Amino acid sequence: MGINFRRGVFLLQIDKILERAVAGERLGLEDGLALFESDQIEKIGAAANQVMLKKHPEPITTFVIGRNINYSNICDTYCRFCAFYRPPGSAEGYVLPDEVIFQKIQETVDVGGTEILMQGGTNPNLKIDYYVNLLRGIKQRFPQITMHSLSTAEVEKIAEVSNLSVEEVLIQLKEAGLDSLPGAGGEILDDRTRRKISRLKGSWKDWINTQKTAHRVGLPGTATMVIGFGELMEERVLSLMRIREAQDETNGFKAFITWTFQPDNTNMKAVNNTPEEYLKTLAISRLMLDNIDNFQSSWVTMGPEIGKISLSYGANDFGSTMMEENVVSAAKCAHKVNTNLILQYIREAGKIPAQRNTKYEILRVFKEGEMAEVDFVMQN
């Protein structure tokens, strides 16, 4: 009787939290913890879907045609969860020639792509001149392409090896052609877990401060959270609240993305990185992050089927077509689809697919049965 009573009280508490969130009330730390402790995943998802529909009442799910270009795999941060990097001096390390990068961008433009997610490691041999010259070369050849590229860790490494401030680096990168700063490196914004998974990576304050600096110099971006490292639920909630606080200050985050840690070929084991935990985390994130409009589905790590379900758990965007992806692929978890399959998956979820740009402006709405004129087979 006592256990059932306590469960009934807890369920009533969850109902009240969800009612407040749907009504537009901001949730706090205790609210977030209660939601993560709850097993009412479908109920939480339904509330997140209601909040999403208030921001996006049209039955449209967006996606962007883009390509990941991993310009280098040399990295001196040595994250335990990364299967992609090679240490400086490794025979397997590389820096792509500029002409190879230009060719990859040309292939993206040829299929109607608008976004390049260019990322590598924290390469101590590449200073600001390398990035400035590369970005200028890209923009001279492809002025229409959006460079949603690099990461806070890469920016901080460039500043370190170039003897510049983070702000000076971001200003130079923006002037050379950088358009937007992705949320890579966010993982968990709490230093206990960050020290455990990546001892040499910056603190959560470093990530937040670099993002806020980017926003202030005119570079919008995205925020991210990776779960499954064995982090505390409190650390997840604090991560969300720290992102929310930064967004209150700068309004620079265009979207939020969460996904699960993929342990294959890494030095770590995953903890509770199930599809159910992903969907619950996505939904709670939508409820907590009341000042971010767009939430991406993480079909690359979770697979297209979970991607479809996520569109009823708070996500309004299917992310990128990901013409090329090597970091996640190195952990053997990249799910590969092409543009027309994305259209199919979005329709199967009961939504209308629409191509967007990096600013989340809709470029084209696909009518029923309409397919992409130019398609591609994703490659590595």
Tab-separated table of C-alpha atoms in Angstrom:
chain	number	residue	atom	x	y	z
A	1	MET	CA	0.000	0.000	0.000
A	2	GLY	CA	2.783	2.401	0.957
A	3	ILE	CA	4.722	1.795	-2.257
A	4	ASN	CA	1.627	2.230	-4.405
A	5	PHE	CA	0.756	5.443	-2.588
A	6	ARG	CA	4.220	6.889	-3.109
A	7	ARG	CA	4.099	5.902	-6.774
A	8	GLY	CA	0.728	7.595	-7.109
A	9	VAL	CA	2.085	10.786	-5.557
A	10	PHE	CA	5.115	10.673	-7.867
A	11	LEU	CA	2.917	10.204	-10.947
A	12	LEU	CA	0.781	13.157	-9.849
A	13	GLN	CA	3.959	15.205	-9.458
A	14	ILE	CA	5.032	14.264	-13.003
A	15	ASP	CA	1.613	15.242	-14.365
A	16	LYS	CA	1.858	18.645	-12.708
A	17	ILE	CA	5.393	19.227	-14.046
A	18	LEU	CA	4.262	18.379	-17.566
A	19	GLU	CA	1.195	20.607	-17.265
A	20	ARG	CA	3.401	23.512	-16.216
A	21	ALA	CA	5.823	22.916	-19.069
A	22	VAL	CA	3.048	22.755	-21.664
A	23	ALA	CA	1.595	25.963	-20.203
A	24	GLY	CA	4.914	27.681	-20.847
A	25	GLU	CA	6.289	27.727	-17.314
A	26	ARG	CA	10.061	27.335	-17.020
A	27	LEU	CA	11.181	24.110	-15.335
A	28	GLY	CA	13.887	23.962	-12.687
A	29	LEU	CA	16.493	21.477	-11.495
A	30	GLU	CA	14.113	19.452	-9.318
A	31	ASP	CA	11.604	19.267	-12.171
A	32	GLY	CA	14.213	17.950	-14.564
A	33	LEU	CA	15.437	15.365	-12.050
A	34	ALA	CA	11.903	14.130	-11.453
A	35	LEU	CA	11.343	13.705	-15.185
A	36	PHE	CA	14.586	11.761	-15.646
A	37	GLU	CA	13.668	9.521	-12.703
A	38	SER	CA	10.249	8.828	-14.227
A	39	ASP	CA	9.438	5.839	-16.427
A	40	GLN	CA	6.513	7.680	-18.040
A	41	ILE	CA	8.359	8.066	-21.337
A	42	GLU	CA	5.304	8.226	-23.592
A	43	LYS	CA	3.618	10.802	-21.361
A	44	ILE	CA	6.762	12.955	-21.307
A	45	GLY	CA	7.060	12.573	-25.077
A	46	ALA	CA	3.459	13.655	-25.598
A	47	ALA	CA	4.053	16.811	-23.555
A	48	ALA	CA	7.227	17.566	-25.521
A	49	ASN	CA	5.292	17.132	-28.738
A	50	GLN	CA	2.701	19.660	-27.537
A	51	VAL	CA	5.444	22.174	-26.763
A	52	MET	CA	7.017	21.560	-30.178
A	53	LEU	CA	3.674	22.101	-31.917
A	54	LYS	CA	3.286	25.487	-30.221
A	55	LYS	CA	6.516	26.593	-31.882
A	56	HIS	CA	5.948	24.684	-35.139
A	57	PRO	CA	2.195	24.284	-35.710
A	58	GLU	CA	2.570	23.264	-39.352
A	59	PRO	CA	3.053	19.489	-39.891
A	60	ILE	CA	6.450	20.104	-41.487
A	61	THR	CA	9.722	18.379	-40.639
A	62	THR	CA	12.812	20.065	-42.018
A	63	PHE	CA	16.185	18.707	-43.077
A	64	VAL	CA	19.336	20.143	-44.582
A	65	ILE	CA	21.368	18.732	-47.453
A	66	GLY	CA	24.897	18.854	-46.158
A	67	ARG	CA	28.184	17.056	-45.992
A	68	ASN	CA	30.610	16.283	-43.209
A	69	ILE	CA	34.219	16.831	-44.187
A	70	ASN	CA	36.787	15.621	-41.690
A	71	TYR	CA	39.726	17.694	-42.909
A	72	SER	CA	42.117	16.097	-40.399
A	73	ASN	CA	42.097	13.274	-37.865
A	74	ILE	CA	45.153	14.446	-35.927
A	75	CYS	CA	44.226	15.341	-32.357
A	76	ASP	CA	46.068	15.873	-29.092
A	77	THR	CA	43.020	15.856	-26.821
A	78	TYR	CA	42.777	12.034	-26.692
A	79	CYS	CA	39.103	11.734	-25.742
A	80	ARG	CA	38.393	8.231	-24.433
A	81	PHE	CA	35.100	8.065	-26.307
A	82	CYS	CA	36.532	8.897	-29.758
A	83	ALA	CA	37.456	6.158	-32.235
A	84	PHE	CA	38.353	8.595	-35.013
A	85	TYR	CA	41.398	10.559	-33.875
A	86	ARG	CA	45.061	9.712	-34.410
A	87	PRO	CA	47.775	11.288	-32.207
A	88	PRO	CA	50.299	13.718	-33.696
A	89	GLY	CA	53.044	11.772	-35.440
A	90	SER	CA	50.846	8.767	-36.225
A	91	ALA	CA	51.354	7.162	-39.624
A	92	GLU	CA	47.553	7.061	-39.941
A	93	GLY	CA	47.161	10.779	-39.351
A	94	TYR	CA	46.176	13.023	-42.242
A	95	VAL	CA	45.343	16.549	-43.318
A	96	LEU	CA	43.290	16.599	-46.507
A	97	PRO	CA	44.737	18.593	-49.404
A	98	ASP	CA	42.706	21.727	-50.171
A	99	GLU	CA	41.806	20.405	-53.618
A	100	VAL	CA	40.239	17.286	-52.089
A	101	ILE	CA	38.130	19.486	-49.801
A	102	PHE	CA	37.087	21.654	-52.753
A	103	GLN	CA	36.061	18.552	-54.707
A	104	LYS	CA	33.940	17.285	-51.810
A	105	ILE	CA	32.189	20.657	-51.596
A	106	GLN	CA	31.594	20.674	-55.351
A	107	GLU	CA	29.932	17.254	-55.073
A	108	THR	CA	27.716	18.649	-52.318
A	109	VAL	CA	26.687	21.658	-54.397
A	110	ASP	CA	25.960	19.356	-57.344
A	111	VAL	CA	23.216	17.576	-55.365
A	112	GLY	CA	21.659	20.773	-54.024
A	113	GLY	CA	23.605	20.883	-50.774
A	114	THR	CA	23.866	24.102	-48.793
A	115	GLU	CA	25.867	23.233	-45.664
A	116	ILE	CA	29.378	21.978	-44.921
A	117	LEU	CA	30.147	20.626	-41.462
A	118	MET	CA	33.954	20.690	-41.594
A	119	GLN	CA	35.558	19.298	-38.458
A	120	GLY	CA	38.752	17.580	-37.408
A	121	GLY	CA	40.722	17.175	-34.206
A	122	THR	CA	42.715	19.613	-32.126
A	123	ASN	CA	45.701	19.553	-34.452
A	124	PRO	CA	48.663	21.362	-32.809
A	125	ASN	CA	50.360	21.810	-36.194
A	126	LEU	CA	47.613	23.952	-37.750
A	127	LYS	CA	47.591	27.643	-36.872
A	128	ILE	CA	45.122	30.376	-37.738
A	129	ASP	CA	46.645	30.998	-41.196
A	130	TYR	CA	45.754	27.471	-42.329
A	131	TYR	CA	42.072	27.930	-41.458
A	132	VAL	CA	41.831	31.484	-42.778
A	133	ASN	CA	43.384	30.521	-46.109
A	134	LEU	CA	41.228	27.408	-46.431
A	135	LEU	CA	37.987	29.249	-45.627
A	136	ARG	CA	38.846	32.042	-48.062
A	137	GLY	CA	39.572	29.477	-50.759
A	138	ILE	CA	36.253	27.784	-50.131
A	139	LYS	CA	34.248	31.012	-50.206
A	140	GLN	CA	35.986	32.221	-53.369
A	141	ARG	CA	34.923	29.028	-55.139
A	142	PHE	CA	31.575	28.457	-53.390
A	143	PRO	CA	30.180	31.770	-52.118
A	144	GLN	CA	26.736	30.189	-51.707
A	145	ILE	CA	27.807	27.411	-49.327
A	146	THR	CA	27.291	27.779	-45.562
A	147	MET	CA	30.309	26.815	-43.479
A	148	HIS	CA	28.774	25.391	-40.290
A	149	SER	CA	32.171	24.189	-39.163
A	150	LEU	CA	34.837	23.572	-36.516
A	151	SER	CA	34.145	23.157	-32.789
A	152	THR	CA	34.850	24.979	-29.561
A	153	ALA	CA	37.830	22.667	-28.906
A	154	GLU	CA	39.291	23.385	-32.349
A	155	VAL	CA	38.807	27.125	-31.885
A	156	GLU	CA	40.494	26.983	-28.489
A	157	LYS	CA	43.432	24.983	-29.924
A	158	ILE	CA	43.832	27.477	-32.778
A	159	ALA	CA	43.943	30.271	-30.216
A	160	GLU	CA	46.526	28.421	-28.141
A	161	VAL	CA	48.956	27.585	-30.967
A	162	SER	CA	48.487	30.969	-32.674
A	163	ASN	CA	48.957	33.025	-29.496
A	164	LEU	CA	45.606	34.715	-29.977
A	165	SER	CA	42.486	35.108	-27.873
A	166	VAL	CA	39.426	33.000	-28.643
A	167	GLU	CA	37.589	36.164	-29.684
A	168	GLU	CA	40.375	37.171	-32.082
A	169	VAL	CA	40.333	33.698	-33.645
A	170	LEU	CA	36.563	33.740	-34.101
A	171	ILE	CA	36.638	37.212	-35.661
A	172	GLN	CA	39.308	36.148	-38.157
A	173	LEU	CA	37.486	32.922	-38.977
A	174	LYS	CA	34.224	34.798	-39.519
A	175	GLU	CA	35.891	37.333	-41.801
A	176	ALA	CA	37.441	34.472	-43.791
A	177	GLY	CA	34.124	32.679	-44.316
A	178	LEU	CA	32.999	30.770	-41.216
A	179	ASP	CA	29.217	31.172	-40.891
A	180	SER	CA	28.188	29.111	-37.889
A	181	LEU	CA	29.775	27.182	-34.992
A	182	PRO	CA	28.450	23.650	-34.295
A	183	GLY	CA	27.905	22.359	-30.786
A	184	ALA	CA	30.485	19.570	-30.969
A	185	GLY	CA	32.386	19.053	-27.738
A	186	GLY	CA	29.433	19.826	-25.501
A	187	GLU	CA	28.985	16.211	-24.393
A	188	ILE	CA	28.047	16.742	-20.734
A	189	LEU	CA	28.447	20.283	-19.416
A	190	ASP	CA	29.722	19.273	-16.014
A	191	ASP	CA	33.383	18.875	-15.135
A	192	ARG	CA	33.122	15.609	-13.189
A	193	THR	CA	32.102	13.682	-16.293
A	194	ARG	CA	34.245	15.794	-18.619
A	195	ARG	CA	37.383	14.923	-16.637
A	196	LYS	CA	36.418	11.255	-16.769
A	197	ILE	CA	35.852	11.069	-20.533
A	198	SER	CA	38.329	13.664	-21.777
A	199	ARG	CA	40.888	14.841	-19.245
A	200	LEU	CA	42.543	17.342	-21.609
A	201	LYS	CA	39.383	18.886	-23.053
A	202	GLY	CA	38.273	22.232	-21.703
A	203	SER	CA	35.833	22.704	-18.846
A	204	TRP	CA	32.121	23.172	-19.327
A	205	LYS	CA	32.670	26.891	-18.763
A	206	ASP	CA	35.210	26.934	-21.624
A	207	TRP	CA	32.606	25.415	-23.969
A	208	ILE	CA	29.907	27.846	-22.894
A	209	ASN	CA	32.199	30.882	-23.019
A	210	THR	CA	33.497	30.017	-26.502
A	211	GLN	CA	29.953	29.563	-27.755
A	212	LYS	CA	28.829	32.855	-26.232
A	213	THR	CA	31.843	34.616	-27.714
A	214	ALA	CA	30.974	33.176	-31.124
A	215	HIS	CA	27.423	34.456	-30.780
A	216	ARG	CA	28.641	37.916	-29.802
A	217	VAL	CA	30.880	38.221	-32.886
A	218	GLY	CA	28.007	37.180	-35.172
A	219	LEU	CA	28.471	33.419	-35.408
A	220	PRO	CA	25.308	31.527	-34.427
A	221	GLY	CA	25.535	27.841	-33.610
A	222	THR	CA	23.988	24.747	-32.136
A	223	ALA	CA	24.021	23.177	-28.681
A	224	THR	CA	24.506	19.473	-28.019
A	225	MET	CA	24.426	16.839	-25.301
A	226	VAL	CA	25.717	13.271	-25.456
A	227	ILE	CA	24.376	10.746	-22.956
A	228	GLY	CA	25.509	7.292	-21.944
A	229	PHE	CA	28.880	8.038	-20.316
A	230	GLY	CA	27.606	7.098	-16.872
A	231	GLU	CA	26.826	10.723	-16.066
A	232	LEU	CA	24.512	11.588	-13.192
A	233	MET	CA	20.985	12.669	-14.022
A	234	GLU	CA	21.739	15.908	-12.197
A	235	GLU	CA	24.585	16.514	-14.655
A	236	ARG	CA	22.203	16.112	-17.594
A	237	VAL	CA	19.792	18.623	-16.100
A	238	LEU	CA	22.598	21.052	-15.270
A	239	SER	CA	23.842	20.754	-18.848
A	240	LEU	CA	20.436	21.763	-20.137
A	241	MET	CA	20.120	24.622	-17.672
A	242	ARG	CA	23.574	25.952	-18.570
A	243	ILE	CA	22.688	25.913	-22.255
A	244	ARG	CA	19.407	27.643	-21.452
A	245	GLU	CA	21.160	30.328	-19.420
A	246	ALA	CA	23.609	31.013	-22.261
A	247	GLN	CA	20.707	31.206	-24.708
A	248	ASP	CA	18.956	33.722	-22.468
A	249	GLU	CA	22.067	35.865	-22.721
A	250	THR	CA	22.948	35.615	-26.440
A	251	ASN	CA	20.055	33.910	-28.299
A	252	GLY	CA	22.712	32.365	-30.530
A	253	PHE	CA	21.731	28.694	-30.528
A	254	LYS	CA	19.663	27.846	-33.604
A	255	ALA	CA	19.078	24.247	-32.557
A	256	PHE	CA	19.719	21.552	-29.970
A	257	ILE	CA	20.795	17.972	-30.658
A	258	THR	CA	21.183	15.085	-28.238
A	259	TRP	CA	22.440	11.597	-29.017
A	260	THR	CA	23.827	8.522	-27.278
A	261	PHE	CA	27.478	7.651	-26.794
A	262	GLN	CA	28.599	4.948	-29.237
A	263	PRO	CA	31.241	2.757	-27.554
A	264	ASP	CA	32.527	0.545	-30.397
A	265	ASN	CA	36.281	0.880	-30.997
A	266	THR	CA	36.650	3.233	-28.014
A	267	ASN	CA	38.144	2.856	-24.537
A	268	MET	CA	34.838	3.198	-22.720
A	269	LYS	CA	31.664	1.277	-22.064
A	270	ALA	CA	28.273	2.831	-22.633
A	271	VAL	CA	25.837	3.148	-19.735
A	272	ASN	CA	22.081	3.127	-20.373
A	273	ASN	CA	22.279	4.378	-23.975
A	274	THR	CA	19.073	2.692	-25.097
A	275	PRO	CA	16.585	4.088	-27.641
A	276	GLU	CA	14.116	4.642	-24.796
A	277	GLU	CA	16.656	6.697	-22.849
A	278	TYR	CA	17.416	8.728	-25.968
A	279	LEU	CA	13.738	9.489	-26.583
A	280	LYS	CA	13.168	10.438	-22.953
A	281	THR	CA	16.212	12.718	-22.972
A	282	LEU	CA	15.099	14.356	-26.208
A	283	ALA	CA	11.640	15.005	-24.789
A	284	ILE	CA	12.939	16.385	-21.480
A	285	SER	CA	15.353	18.604	-23.384
A	286	ARG	CA	12.469	20.098	-25.369
A	287	LEU	CA	10.619	20.770	-22.113
A	288	MET	CA	13.637	22.285	-20.334
A	289	LEU	CA	15.064	24.329	-23.222
A	290	ASP	CA	12.107	26.640	-23.661
A	291	ASN	CA	14.202	29.267	-25.488
A	292	ILE	CA	15.518	27.097	-28.338
A	293	ASP	CA	13.155	26.637	-31.267
A	294	ASN	CA	14.624	23.729	-33.223
A	295	PHE	CA	15.448	20.204	-32.079
A	296	GLN	CA	17.159	17.742	-34.387
A	297	SER	CA	16.498	14.042	-34.557
A	298	SER	CA	19.708	12.049	-34.180
A	299	TRP	CA	19.042	9.382	-36.797
A	300	VAL	CA	22.774	8.995	-37.514
A	301	THR	CA	23.368	7.286	-34.182
A	302	MET	CA	19.872	5.986	-33.415
A	303	GLY	CA	18.811	4.815	-36.864
A	304	PRO	CA	15.999	6.050	-39.109
A	305	GLU	CA	13.233	4.146	-37.298
A	306	ILE	CA	13.978	5.814	-33.956
A	307	GLY	CA	14.480	8.997	-35.955
A	308	LYS	CA	10.887	8.787	-37.109
A	309	ILE	CA	9.605	8.211	-33.583
A	310	SER	CA	11.604	11.194	-32.326
A	311	LEU	CA	9.421	13.455	-34.466
A	312	SER	CA	6.657	12.863	-31.911
A	313	TYR	CA	9.008	13.366	-28.934
A	314	GLY	CA	9.876	17.011	-29.484
A	315	ALA	CA	12.029	16.993	-32.621
A	316	ASN	CA	10.951	19.127	-35.571
A	317	ASP	CA	14.020	18.562	-37.736
A	318	PHE	CA	15.617	15.456	-39.259
A	319	GLY	CA	19.109	16.926	-39.318
A	320	SER	CA	21.463	16.546	-42.246
A	321	THR	CA	21.602	14.130	-45.139
A	322	MET	CA	25.219	13.578	-44.013
A	323	MET	CA	26.766	12.833	-47.399
A	324	GLU	CA	29.912	11.832	-45.571
A	325	GLU	CA	30.581	11.074	-41.940
A	326	ASN	CA	33.734	9.594	-40.440
A	327	VAL	CA	33.749	10.386	-36.713
A	328	VAL	CA	30.570	8.509	-35.846
A	329	SER	CA	31.342	5.914	-38.517
A	330	ALA	CA	34.630	5.129	-36.770
A	331	ALA	CA	32.526	3.848	-33.876
A	332	LYS	CA	30.577	1.642	-36.323
A	333	CYS	CA	27.232	3.293	-35.707
A	334	ALA	CA	26.522	5.522	-38.715
A	335	HIS	CA	23.161	4.809	-40.315
A	336	LYS	CA	23.304	5.740	-43.970
A	337	VAL	CA	20.399	7.172	-45.913
A	338	ASN	CA	19.995	9.361	-48.970
A	339	THR	CA	17.788	12.356	-49.632
A	340	ASN	CA	14.829	10.446	-51.025
A	341	LEU	CA	14.894	8.025	-48.111
A	342	ILE	CA	14.765	11.003	-45.740
A	343	LEU	CA	11.670	12.209	-47.590
A	344	GLN	CA	10.190	8.739	-47.180
A	345	TYR	CA	10.958	8.512	-43.458
A	346	ILE	CA	9.513	11.955	-42.744
A	347	ARG	CA	6.331	11.071	-44.626
A	348	GLU	CA	6.049	7.753	-42.798
A	349	ALA	CA	6.065	9.762	-39.560
A	350	GLY	CA	3.022	11.669	-40.844
A	351	LYS	CA	4.935	14.864	-41.598
A	352	ILE	CA	5.604	16.981	-44.689
A	353	PRO	CA	9.313	17.132	-45.589
A	354	ALA	CA	10.964	20.466	-46.307
A	355	GLN	CA	14.545	21.346	-47.164
A	356	ARG	CA	16.015	24.128	-45.025
A	357	ASN	CA	19.259	26.038	-44.748
A	358	THR	CA	21.502	26.383	-41.682
A	359	LYS	CA	19.420	29.317	-40.424
A	360	TYR	CA	16.343	27.034	-40.461
A	361	GLU	CA	14.794	29.005	-43.288
A	362	ILE	CA	12.702	26.744	-45.521
A	363	LEU	CA	14.019	26.515	-49.069
A	364	ARG	CA	11.585	24.006	-50.505
A	365	VAL	CA	8.548	22.056	-49.352
A	366	PHE	CA	8.182	18.645	-50.986
A	367	LYS	CA	4.634	17.922	-52.076
A	368	GLU	CA	3.073	14.513	-51.607
A	369	GLY	CA	4.917	11.986	-53.765
A	370	GLU	CA	7.483	14.538	-54.916
A	371	MET	CA	11.073	13.312	-54.837
A	372	ALA	CA	14.476	14.970	-55.085
A	373	GLU	CA	15.643	15.441	-58.669
A	374	VAL	CA	19.273	14.802	-57.726
A	375	ASP	CA	19.991	12.086	-55.205
A	376	PHE	CA	23.152	10.469	-53.923
A	377	VAL	CA	24.440	7.375	-52.212
A	378	MET	CA	26.125	8.354	-48.974
A	379	GLN	CA	29.803	7.570	-49.011
A	380	ASN	CA	32.709	7.393	-46.587
